[in-house]
XYZ file of C-alpha atoms in Angstrom:
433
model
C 85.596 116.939 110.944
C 87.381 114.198 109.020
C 84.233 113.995 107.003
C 83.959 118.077 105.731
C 87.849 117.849 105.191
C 87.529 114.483 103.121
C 84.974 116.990 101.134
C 87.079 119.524 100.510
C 89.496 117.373 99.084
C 87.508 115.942 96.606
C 86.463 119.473 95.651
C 89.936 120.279 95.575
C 90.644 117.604 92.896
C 87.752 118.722 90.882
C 89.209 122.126 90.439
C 92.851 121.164 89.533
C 91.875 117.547 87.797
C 95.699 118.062 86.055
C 97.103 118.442 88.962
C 96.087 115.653 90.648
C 96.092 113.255 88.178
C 100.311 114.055 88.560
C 100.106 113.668 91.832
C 97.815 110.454 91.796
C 100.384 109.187 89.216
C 103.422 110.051 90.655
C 102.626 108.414 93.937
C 101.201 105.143 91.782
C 104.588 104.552 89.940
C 106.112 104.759 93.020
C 103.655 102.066 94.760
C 104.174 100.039 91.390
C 107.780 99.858 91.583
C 108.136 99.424 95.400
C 105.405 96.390 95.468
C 106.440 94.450 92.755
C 110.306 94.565 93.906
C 109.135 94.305 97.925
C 106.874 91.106 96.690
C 109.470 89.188 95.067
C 112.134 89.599 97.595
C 109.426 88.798 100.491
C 108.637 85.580 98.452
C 112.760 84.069 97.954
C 113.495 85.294 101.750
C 110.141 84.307 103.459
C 110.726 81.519 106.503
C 110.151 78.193 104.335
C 108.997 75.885 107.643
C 107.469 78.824 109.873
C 106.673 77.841 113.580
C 109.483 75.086 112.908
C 112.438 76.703 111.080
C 114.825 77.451 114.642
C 114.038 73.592 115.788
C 115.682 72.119 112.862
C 119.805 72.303 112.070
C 121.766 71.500 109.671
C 124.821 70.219 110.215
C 128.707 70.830 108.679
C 131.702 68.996 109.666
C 135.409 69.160 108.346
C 136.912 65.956 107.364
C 138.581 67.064 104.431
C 142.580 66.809 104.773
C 145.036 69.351 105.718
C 146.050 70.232 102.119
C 144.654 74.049 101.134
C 143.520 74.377 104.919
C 143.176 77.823 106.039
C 142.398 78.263 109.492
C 139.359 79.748 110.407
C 137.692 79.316 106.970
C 133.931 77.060 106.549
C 133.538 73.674 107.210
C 131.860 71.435 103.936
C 128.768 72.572 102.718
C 127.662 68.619 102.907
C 128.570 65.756 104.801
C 130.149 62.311 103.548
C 128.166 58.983 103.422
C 130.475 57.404 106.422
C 129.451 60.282 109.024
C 125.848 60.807 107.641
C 125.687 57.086 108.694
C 127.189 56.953 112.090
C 125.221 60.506 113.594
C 121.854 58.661 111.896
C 122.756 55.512 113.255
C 123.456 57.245 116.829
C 120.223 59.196 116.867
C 121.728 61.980 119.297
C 118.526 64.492 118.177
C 114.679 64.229 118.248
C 114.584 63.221 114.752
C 117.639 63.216 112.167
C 117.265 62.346 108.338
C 120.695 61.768 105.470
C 119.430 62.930 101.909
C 120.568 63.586 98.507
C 119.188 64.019 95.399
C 118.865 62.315 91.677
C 116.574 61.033 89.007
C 114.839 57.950 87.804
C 112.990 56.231 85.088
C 109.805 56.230 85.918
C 107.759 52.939 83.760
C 104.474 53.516 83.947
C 102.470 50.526 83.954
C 99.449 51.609 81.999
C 99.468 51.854 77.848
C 99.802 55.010 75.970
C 101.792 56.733 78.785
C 105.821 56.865 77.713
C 108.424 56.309 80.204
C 110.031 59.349 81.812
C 112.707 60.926 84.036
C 111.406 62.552 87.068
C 113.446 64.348 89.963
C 113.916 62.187 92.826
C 115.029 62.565 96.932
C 116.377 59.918 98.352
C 116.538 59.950 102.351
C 115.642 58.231 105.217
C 112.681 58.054 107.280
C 112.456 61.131 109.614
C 112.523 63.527 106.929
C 108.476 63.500 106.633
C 107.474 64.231 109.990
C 110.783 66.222 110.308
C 109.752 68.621 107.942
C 105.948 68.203 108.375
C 105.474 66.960 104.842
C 101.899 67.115 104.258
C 100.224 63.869 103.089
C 97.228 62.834 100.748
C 97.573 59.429 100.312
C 99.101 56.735 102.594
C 102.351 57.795 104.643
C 106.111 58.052 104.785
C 108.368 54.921 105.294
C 109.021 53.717 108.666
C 112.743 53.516 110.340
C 112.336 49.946 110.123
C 111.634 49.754 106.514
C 115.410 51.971 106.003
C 116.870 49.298 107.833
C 115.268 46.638 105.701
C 116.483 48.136 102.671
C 112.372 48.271 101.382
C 111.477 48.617 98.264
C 108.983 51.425 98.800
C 108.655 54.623 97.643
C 106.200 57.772 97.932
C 105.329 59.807 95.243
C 103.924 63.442 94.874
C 100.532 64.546 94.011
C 101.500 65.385 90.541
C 102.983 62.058 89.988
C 99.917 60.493 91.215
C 97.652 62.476 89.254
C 100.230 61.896 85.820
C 100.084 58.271 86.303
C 97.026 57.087 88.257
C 94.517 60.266 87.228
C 94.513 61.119 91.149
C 92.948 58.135 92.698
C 94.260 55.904 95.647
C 97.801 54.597 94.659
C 98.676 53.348 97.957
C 100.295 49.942 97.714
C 100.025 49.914 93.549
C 103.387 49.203 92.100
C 105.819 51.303 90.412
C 108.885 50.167 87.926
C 111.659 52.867 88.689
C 114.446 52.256 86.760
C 114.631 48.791 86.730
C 112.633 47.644 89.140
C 109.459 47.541 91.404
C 108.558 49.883 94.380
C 105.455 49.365 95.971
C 103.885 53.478 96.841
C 103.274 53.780 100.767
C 102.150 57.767 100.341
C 101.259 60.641 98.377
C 102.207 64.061 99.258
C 99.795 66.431 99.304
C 100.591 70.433 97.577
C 103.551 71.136 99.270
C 106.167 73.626 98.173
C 108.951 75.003 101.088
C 110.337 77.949 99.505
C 112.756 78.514 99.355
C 114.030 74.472 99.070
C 116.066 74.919 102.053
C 116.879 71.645 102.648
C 119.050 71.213 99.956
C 120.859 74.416 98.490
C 122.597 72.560 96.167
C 119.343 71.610 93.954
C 117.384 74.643 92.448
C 116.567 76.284 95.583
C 113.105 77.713 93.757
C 112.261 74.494 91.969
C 109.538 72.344 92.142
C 109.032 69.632 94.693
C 110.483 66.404 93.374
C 108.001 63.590 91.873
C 109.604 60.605 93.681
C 110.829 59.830 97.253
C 112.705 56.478 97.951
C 114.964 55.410 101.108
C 118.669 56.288 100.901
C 119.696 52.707 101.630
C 117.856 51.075 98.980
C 118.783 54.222 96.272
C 122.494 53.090 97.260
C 121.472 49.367 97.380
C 120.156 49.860 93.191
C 123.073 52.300 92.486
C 120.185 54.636 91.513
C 121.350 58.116 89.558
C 122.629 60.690 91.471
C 122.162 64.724 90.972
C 124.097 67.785 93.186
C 127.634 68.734 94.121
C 130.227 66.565 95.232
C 133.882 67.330 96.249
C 136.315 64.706 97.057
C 140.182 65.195 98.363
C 141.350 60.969 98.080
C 140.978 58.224 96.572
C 137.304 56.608 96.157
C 138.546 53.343 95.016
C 136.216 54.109 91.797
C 132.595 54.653 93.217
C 132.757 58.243 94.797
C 129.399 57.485 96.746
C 130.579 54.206 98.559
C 130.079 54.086 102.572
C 134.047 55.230 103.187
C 134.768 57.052 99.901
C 136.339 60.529 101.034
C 133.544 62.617 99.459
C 130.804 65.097 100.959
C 127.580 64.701 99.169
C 125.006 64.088 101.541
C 122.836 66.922 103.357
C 121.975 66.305 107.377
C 119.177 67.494 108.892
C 118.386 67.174 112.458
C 115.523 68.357 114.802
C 116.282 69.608 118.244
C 113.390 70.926 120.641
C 115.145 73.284 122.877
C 118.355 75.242 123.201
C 120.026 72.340 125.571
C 119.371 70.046 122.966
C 121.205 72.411 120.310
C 124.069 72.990 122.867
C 124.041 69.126 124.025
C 124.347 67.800 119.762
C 127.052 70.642 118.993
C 128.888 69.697 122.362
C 128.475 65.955 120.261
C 129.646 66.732 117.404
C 132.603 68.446 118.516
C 133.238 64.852 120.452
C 132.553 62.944 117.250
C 135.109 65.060 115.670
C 137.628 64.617 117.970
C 137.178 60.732 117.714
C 137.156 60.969 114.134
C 140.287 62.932 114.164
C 141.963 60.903 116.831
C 140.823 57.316 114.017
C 143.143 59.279 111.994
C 139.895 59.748 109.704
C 139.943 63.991 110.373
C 143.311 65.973 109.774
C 141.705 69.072 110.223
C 141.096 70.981 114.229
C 137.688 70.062 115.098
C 135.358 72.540 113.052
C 131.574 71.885 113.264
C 128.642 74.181 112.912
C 125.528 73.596 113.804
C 122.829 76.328 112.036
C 119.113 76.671 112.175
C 116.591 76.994 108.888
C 117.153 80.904 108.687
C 120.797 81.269 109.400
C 121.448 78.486 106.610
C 119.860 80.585 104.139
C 121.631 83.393 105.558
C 124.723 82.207 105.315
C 123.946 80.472 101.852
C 122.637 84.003 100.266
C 119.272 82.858 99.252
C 117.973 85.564 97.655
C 119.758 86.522 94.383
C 121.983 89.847 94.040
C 120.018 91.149 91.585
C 116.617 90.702 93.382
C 118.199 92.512 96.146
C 119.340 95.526 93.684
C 116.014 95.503 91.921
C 114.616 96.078 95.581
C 116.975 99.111 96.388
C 115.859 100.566 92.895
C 112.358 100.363 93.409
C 112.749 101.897 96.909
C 114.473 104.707 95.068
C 112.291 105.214 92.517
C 109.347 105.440 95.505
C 111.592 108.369 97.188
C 111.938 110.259 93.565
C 107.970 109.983 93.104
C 107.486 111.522 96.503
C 109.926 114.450 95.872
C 108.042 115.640 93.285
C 104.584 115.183 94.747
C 105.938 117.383 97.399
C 106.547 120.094 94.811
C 103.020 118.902 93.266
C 101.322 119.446 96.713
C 103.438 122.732 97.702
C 103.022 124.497 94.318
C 98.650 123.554 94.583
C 98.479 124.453 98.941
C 99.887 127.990 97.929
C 98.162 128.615 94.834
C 95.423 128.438 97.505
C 97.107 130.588 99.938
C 93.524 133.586 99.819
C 91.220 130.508 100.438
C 93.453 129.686 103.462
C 93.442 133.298 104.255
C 89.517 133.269 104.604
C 90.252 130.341 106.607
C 91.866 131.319 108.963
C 90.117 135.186 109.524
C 87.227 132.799 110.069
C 88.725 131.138 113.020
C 90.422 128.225 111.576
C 93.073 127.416 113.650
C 96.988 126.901 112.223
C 96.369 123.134 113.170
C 93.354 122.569 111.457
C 94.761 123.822 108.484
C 97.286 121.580 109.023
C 94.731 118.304 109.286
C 92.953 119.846 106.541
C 96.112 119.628 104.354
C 97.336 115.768 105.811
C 93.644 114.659 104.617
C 94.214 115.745 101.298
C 97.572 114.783 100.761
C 96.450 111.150 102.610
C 93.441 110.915 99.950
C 95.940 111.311 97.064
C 97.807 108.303 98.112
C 94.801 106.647 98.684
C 93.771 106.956 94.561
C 97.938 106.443 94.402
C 97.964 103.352 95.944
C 94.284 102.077 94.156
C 96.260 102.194 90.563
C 99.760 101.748 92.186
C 98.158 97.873 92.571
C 97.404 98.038 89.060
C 101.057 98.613 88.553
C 102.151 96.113 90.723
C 100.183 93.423 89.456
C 101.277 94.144 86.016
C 104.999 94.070 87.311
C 104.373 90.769 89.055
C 102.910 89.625 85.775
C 106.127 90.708 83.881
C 108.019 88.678 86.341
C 106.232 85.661 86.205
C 107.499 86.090 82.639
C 110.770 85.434 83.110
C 112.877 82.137 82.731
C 113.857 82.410 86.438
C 112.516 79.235 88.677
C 111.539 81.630 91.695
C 109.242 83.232 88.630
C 106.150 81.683 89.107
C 106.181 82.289 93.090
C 105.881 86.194 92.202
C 102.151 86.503 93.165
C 100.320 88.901 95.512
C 99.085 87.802 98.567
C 96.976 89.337 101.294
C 99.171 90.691 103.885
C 100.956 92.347 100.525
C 97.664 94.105 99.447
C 97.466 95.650 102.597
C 100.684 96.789 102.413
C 100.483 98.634 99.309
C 97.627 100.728 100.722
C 99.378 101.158 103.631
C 102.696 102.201 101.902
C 100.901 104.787 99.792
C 99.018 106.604 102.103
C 102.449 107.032 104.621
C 104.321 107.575 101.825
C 101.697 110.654 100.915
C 101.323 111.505 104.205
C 105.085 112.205 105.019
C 105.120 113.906 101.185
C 102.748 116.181 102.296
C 104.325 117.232 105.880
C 106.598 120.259 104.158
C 103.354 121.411 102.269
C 101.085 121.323 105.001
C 103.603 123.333 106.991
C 104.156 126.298 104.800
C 100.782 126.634 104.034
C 99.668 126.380 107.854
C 101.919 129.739 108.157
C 99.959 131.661 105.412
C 98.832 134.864 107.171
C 95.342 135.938 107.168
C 95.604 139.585 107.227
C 98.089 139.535 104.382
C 95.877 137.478 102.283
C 92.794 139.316 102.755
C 95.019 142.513 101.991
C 96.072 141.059 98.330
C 92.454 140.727 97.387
C-alpha cells in the first residue's frame, strides 16, 4: 500500500510542479537554516574526552585574601604554583597533572628553515595518559624525568612534519629558546574540542606545537601566555613557587564517585590547613567539577552561536507554517478526487496515510536540497575569522539528521491537511460534479 500511495504522490507533483517546488523549497530553507546552526553548536558543545570526560576534575580553591570577599561567590578560576605543587606532590588521585601555557623559539637545526615562535604547554607527566593523548612517535615524559628537571620535550605532528619532513624524531635534538631538548614523542592528530583543559587559551584553537615539563619551563624562566591575578606582593617574579598568584590549571583523574567524594573531602582538609598556616583568609571554598560541568559553568559555546541556533529553529517553524497552507490549499483543491475515493471504499484513514505519504515525500526532496543548503552554510562559516570556524563540517550522525528532521518536520506540517481533507464527504463531492 505504501508503494501505490508513494505513486500517487509522485503523480501528484507532476500535476502541480509549482506547487511543489514551494513546498520542496520551503521545507529546504528550513532544513538549511536548522542544520547549519544545529552543526555548529553540536561541534563547540560536543563532550571533548567522551567515555572519559566525568573521571577527570578540575580543581578551584580560594586562597585569595579577605579584601572584596563576598560570601558565597566562585572560588579562582586557576590555582597558584605553591598548591599546584603540594596536591601534585601528594598524589591524592589516580593521576594529577599542573599546566600552563606559553611560547618558545623554536631553532631549527637544519639550513634554510628560519627560527620561529610556536605555542607551547608546559605540565607535568600525567597529563598524556590523563587525557589519552594519542602518540605517533616515542612517548610522554616519565614522573621521574619532572623530578629531574629533564631536558625533554615532545612535539606535535605538525612540528615534526615542519622540521623533520615527518620521519622518526625521537631522541633528535631541539634548541628552544636557548637551549637543547632532546624529543621523547610525537603526538599523533589530536584535537579535544573544545580545549577544555585550559579555558583561558583559545578554547577552539589548535593543539600546541611543543610540550615541555613544568619544572624545567620554570627552571629556564621560559615565556609564559594566559591569565593571571595576584592580591600581594610577588617579590618581583609573579610565577615564583610562593608568589600569591593563580595561574596554573589542575587536572586530576578519579575512577569512581568515592574517589571524587574522598579528594573533595581532601581538599576541604588542605584548605583548612592552609587557612589555619595563615596562608588562606578566606572560609574553606573548593570545588571539585568534572569535564562537562567545567564547560558548563565556563559558557563554552558563544552567545551568539546559541542565538544563531534559536533563529534557525525559528526560521524551520515559519517554513513549516506555510507548507501547511501549501499542503491544505493543494489536499482540497483535490477534494472530488477524494470524493471518488472514498464512494469507492476508501476508508477516512487511508486517506489519511495517503495524505502523510505525500506530505513525508515532500520533505524527503526538502531535506535532499535542504543538505545543499546546509553545506553551503557550513561553507560560509568556515569563512569566518572565528577559531571554532574550521570545525564547522558535516559529519555522519548530522546527515542523518537532516533527513530525519525534514521528513518529521513534513510529517507534523502535514497532520492539519491530512485531517481536513480526511473529512471531505463523498456524497457532497460527487453532487458538485
Amino acid at each position: 500500500m505504501f508503494g501505490y500511495y508513494l505513486n500517487l504522490a509522485l503523480r501528484s507533483f507532476r500535476r502541480n510542479k509549482v506547487l511543489t517546488a514551494l513546498m520542496v523549497l520551503a521545507i529546504a530553507l528550513g532544513i538549511g537554516a536548522c542544520m547549519t546552526t544545529l552543526t555548529v553548536f553540536r561541534v563547540l558543545s560536543g563532550d571533548p574526552m567522551p567515555g572519559k570526560s566525568g573521571q577527570l576534575f578540575y580543581v578551584q580553591l580560594d586562597p585569595a585574601t579577605m579584601q572584596g570577599y563576598n560570601p558565597g561567590e566562585e572560588p579562582s578560576e586557576q590555582v597558584t604554583r605553591y598548591d599546584a605543587e603540594a596536591l601534585l606532590r601528594e598524589k591524592r588521585g589516580d593521576r594529577q597533572a599542573m599546566m600552563t601555557g606559553g611560547g618558545v623559539s623554536v631553532t631549527p637545526g637544519e639550513a634554510g628553515i628560519a627560527p620561529f615562535l610556536s605555542d607551547s604547554r608546559y605540565t607535568s607527566a600525567d597529563f598524556f595518559p590523563m587525557f589519552e593523548v594519542p602518540f605517533l612517535q616515542g612517548r610522554g615524559w616519565t614522573a621521574k624525568e619532572d623530578e629531574a628537571h629533564a631536558r625533554v620535550a615532545v612535539i606535535s605532528k605538525a612540528l615534526n612534519e615542519r622540521l623533520f619532513g615527518g620521519g622518526n624524531s625521537v631522541g633528535r635534538t631541539l634548541r628552544l629558546d636557548q637551549d637543547d631538548f632532546t624529543i621523547v614523542g610525537v603526538i599523533d592528530e589530536w584535537r579535544p574540542t573544545p580545549r577544555f583543559y585550559d579555558m583561558n587559551s583559545d578554547r577552539y584553537g589548535e593543539l600546541e606545537e611543543v610540550f615541555l615539563p613544568f619544572t624545567t619551563s620554570r627552571d629556564l624562566k621560559m615565556g609564559r601566555s594566559g591569565s593571571m591575578d595576584c592580591w600581594g606582593d610577588s617579590g618581583g617574579d609573579a610565577t615564583s613557587a610562593t608568589a600569591p598568584c593563580v595561574w596554573i590549571q589542575y587536572w586530576v583523574e578519579l575512577g569512581s564517585a568515592e574517589k571524587h567524594s574522598a579528594y573533595l573531602n581532601y581538599l576541604t582538609n588542605y584548605s583548612d590547613q592552609q587557612r589555619a598556616a595563615g596562608r588562606y583568609e578566606r572560609p574553606t571554598n573548593v570545588r571539585l567539577r568534572n569535564v562537562m560541568e567545567w564547560l558548563d559553568y565556563n559558557r563554552v559555546v558563544p552567545s551568539d552561536v546559541v542565538m544563531q541556533l534559536w533563529l534557525g529553529f525559528g526560521f524551520l517553524l515559519v517554513c513549516l507554517l506555510n507548507t501547511v497552507g501549501l499542503l491544505l490549499a493543494k489536499f482540497l483543491r483535490r477534494s472530488s478526487e477524494i470524493g471518488v475515493r472514498r464512494a469507492l471504499g476508501a476508508s477516512r484513514m487511508e486517506i489519511f496515510k495517503q495524505c502523510l505519504v505525500e506530505a513525508g515525500t515532500v520533505g524527503l526532496a526538502g531535506g535532499i536540497l535542504g543538505l545543499g543548503l546546509s553545506l553551503l552554510g557550513l561553507w560560509a562559516v568556515r569563512q569566518q575569522p572565528s577559531s571554532y570556524a574550521e570545525l564547522a563540517h558535516l559529519d555522519v550522525g548530522m546527515l542523518f539528521t537532516t533527513f530525519a528532521l525534514a521528513i518529521v518536520a513534513s510529517l507534523f506540517a502535514g497532520l492539519l491537511p491530512a485531517w481536513r481533507a480526511m473529512q471531505v464527504t463523498p456524497a457532497l463531492q460527487l453532487k458538485s460534479q
